[in-house]
Each structure stands twice: as C-alpha cells, then as structure tokens.
Amino acid sequence: MSASHRPGFHLAIPVDDLAAARRFYGEVLGLPQGRDSDHWIDWDLHGHQLVTHLVPGATGPAGRSEVDEHRVPVPHFGLILPADEFHRLAQRLRDAQVEFVIEPYLRFPGQPGEQWTMFLHDPAGNALEFKSFADESQIFAR
C-alpha cells in the first residue's frame, strides 16, 4: 500500500501547558495548527490528526524497554520519514536545543529493518520517535 493510500490516524495526548505545546509542536516541529480551544489544539502531523489536550498533572512515559542496546521510552509515537526529512528534522531539533532521549543514530546496520531513529520528549514529557528506513519495504522485516 503506498503512503498516499494509508488511512490517517487520530491521536490525542495529554499536555500540562498549552502554550508550551503550541511552541513545541508549532514552532519547533513546524506542524501546521488546526482548530483549538482553551483546552486542546489540533495539529497536522503529516496528514494525521494529533491533538494536544490540556490535562493538569500530565505525566510522561510509563517506563523503558530495551531495543538495540538502548532503553526506549514507552509509550511513544512518531513518524516514519524519508531520510532527507529525518536528517532535516534532527538538525532542526538540534538548532532548537531540544534534548534527545536517544540521539539520532543508525539502528540495526546491515540487518533487515535498518533504520535511522531518534527519541525525544515534548514539554509535557510525551515521548516521540522519528525514524527513517532506507527501504520502506523493510518496515516489518524479520
């Protein structure tokens, strides 16, 4: 199935500060903003609907899981990007002085599913992963 035929997803996440969410998702990540209220903001996450909902006391990831000798935050969400977009985003995050949970690196080199990946937190502690496969047919490779 080509990317243009994939169904869109809707994801709602908690944030404890809408102004900080607006800066991070709108300015740092560069996502176009959709509708909003005093309690939530819709974001266009490459054609998918991401909603940041104001939840006082929102907390971050529940824990960590071992993947390729790194402890990744769980739960997390993100996007699979073309390589050039992945590297542009990594530089944009560095320029914004975003602290990485796991710095951009090549995971599983020379193996099925080889991919670039990086992890970070938004201001509310939600974990995000962005990745890029040299060959998208390898996304589910074993």
PDB file of C-alpha atoms in Angstrom, residues 4-53:
ATOM      1  CA  SER A   4      -0.889   8.152  -0.235  1.00  0.00           C
ATOM      2  CA  HIS A   5      -3.397   5.333   0.373  1.00  0.00           C
ATOM      3  CA  ARG A   6      -2.692   4.757   4.053  1.00  0.00           C
ATOM      4  CA  PRO A   7      -5.545   5.704   6.349  1.00  0.00           C
ATOM      5  CA  GLY A   8      -4.906   8.671   8.589  1.00  0.00           C
ATOM      6  CA  PHE A   9      -4.767   8.244  12.322  1.00  0.00           C
ATOM      7  CA  HIS A  10      -6.036  10.360  15.200  1.00  0.00           C
ATOM      8  CA  LEU A  11      -4.005  10.517  18.392  1.00  0.00           C
ATOM      9  CA  ALA A  12      -4.879  12.571  21.468  1.00  0.00           C
ATOM     10  CA  ILE A  13      -2.150  13.136  24.055  1.00  0.00           C
ATOM     11  CA  PRO A  14      -2.089  14.925  27.412  1.00  0.00           C
ATOM     12  CA  VAL A  15      -0.132  18.122  27.966  1.00  0.00           C
ATOM     13  CA  ASP A  16       0.060  20.264  31.090  1.00  0.00           C
ATOM     14  CA  ASP A  17       0.734  23.588  29.323  1.00  0.00           C
ATOM     15  CA  LEU A  18      -0.944  24.509  26.011  1.00  0.00           C
ATOM     16  CA  ALA A  19       1.395  27.460  25.383  1.00  0.00           C
ATOM     17  CA  ALA A  20       4.427  25.148  25.692  1.00  0.00           C
ATOM     18  CA  ALA A  21       2.697  22.605  23.418  1.00  0.00           C
ATOM     19  CA  ARG A  22       1.980  25.371  20.885  1.00  0.00           C
ATOM     20  CA  ARG A  23       5.662  26.393  20.864  1.00  0.00           C
ATOM     21  CA  PHE A  24       6.977  22.827  20.634  1.00  0.00           C
ATOM     22  CA  TYR A  25       4.577  21.344  18.066  1.00  0.00           C
ATOM     23  CA  GLY A  26       4.048  24.540  16.090  1.00  0.00           C
ATOM     24  CA  GLU A  27       7.439  26.243  16.201  1.00  0.00           C
ATOM     25  CA  VAL A  28      10.000  23.526  16.979  1.00  0.00           C
ATOM     26  CA  LEU A  29       8.444  20.676  14.967  1.00  0.00           C
ATOM     27  CA  GLY A  30       6.829  23.060  12.476  1.00  0.00           C
ATOM     28  CA  LEU A  31       3.425  21.350  12.427  1.00  0.00           C
ATOM     29  CA  PRO A  32       0.513  23.327  10.986  1.00  0.00           C
ATOM     30  CA  GLN A  33      -2.116  24.092  13.615  1.00  0.00           C
ATOM     31  CA  GLY A  34      -5.769  23.268  13.111  1.00  0.00           C
ATOM     32  CA  ARG A  35      -8.690  24.090  15.368  1.00  0.00           C
ATOM     33  CA  ASP A  36      -8.132  24.907  19.019  1.00  0.00           C
ATOM     34  CA  SER A  37      -9.842  25.894  22.245  1.00  0.00           C
ATOM     35  CA  ASP A  38      -8.772  26.775  25.764  1.00  0.00           C
ATOM     36  CA  HIS A  39      -8.403  23.011  26.394  1.00  0.00           C
ATOM     37  CA  TRP A  40      -6.940  21.462  23.226  1.00  0.00           C
ATOM     38  CA  ILE A  41      -5.095  22.121  19.945  1.00  0.00           C
ATOM     39  CA  ASP A  42      -5.310  20.086  16.719  1.00  0.00           C
ATOM     40  CA  TRP A  43      -2.058  19.573  14.794  1.00  0.00           C
ATOM     41  CA  ASP A  44      -1.457  18.336  11.251  1.00  0.00           C
ATOM     42  CA  LEU A  45       1.163  15.622  11.753  1.00  0.00           C
ATOM     43  CA  HIS A  46       1.919  14.966   8.060  1.00  0.00           C
ATOM     44  CA  GLY A  47      -1.772  14.457   7.300  1.00  0.00           C
ATOM     45  CA  HIS A  48      -2.598  12.759  10.606  1.00  0.00           C
ATOM     46  CA  GLN A  49      -4.580  14.430  13.378  1.00  0.00           C
ATOM     47  CA  LEU A  50      -2.607  14.892  16.593  1.00  0.00           C
ATOM     48  CA  VAL A  51      -4.481  16.612  19.413  1.00  0.00           C
ATOM     49  CA  THR A  52      -2.786  18.030  22.496  1.00  0.00           C
ATOM     50  CA  HIS A  53      -5.334  18.062  25.345  1.00  0.00           C
TER      51      HIS A  53
END
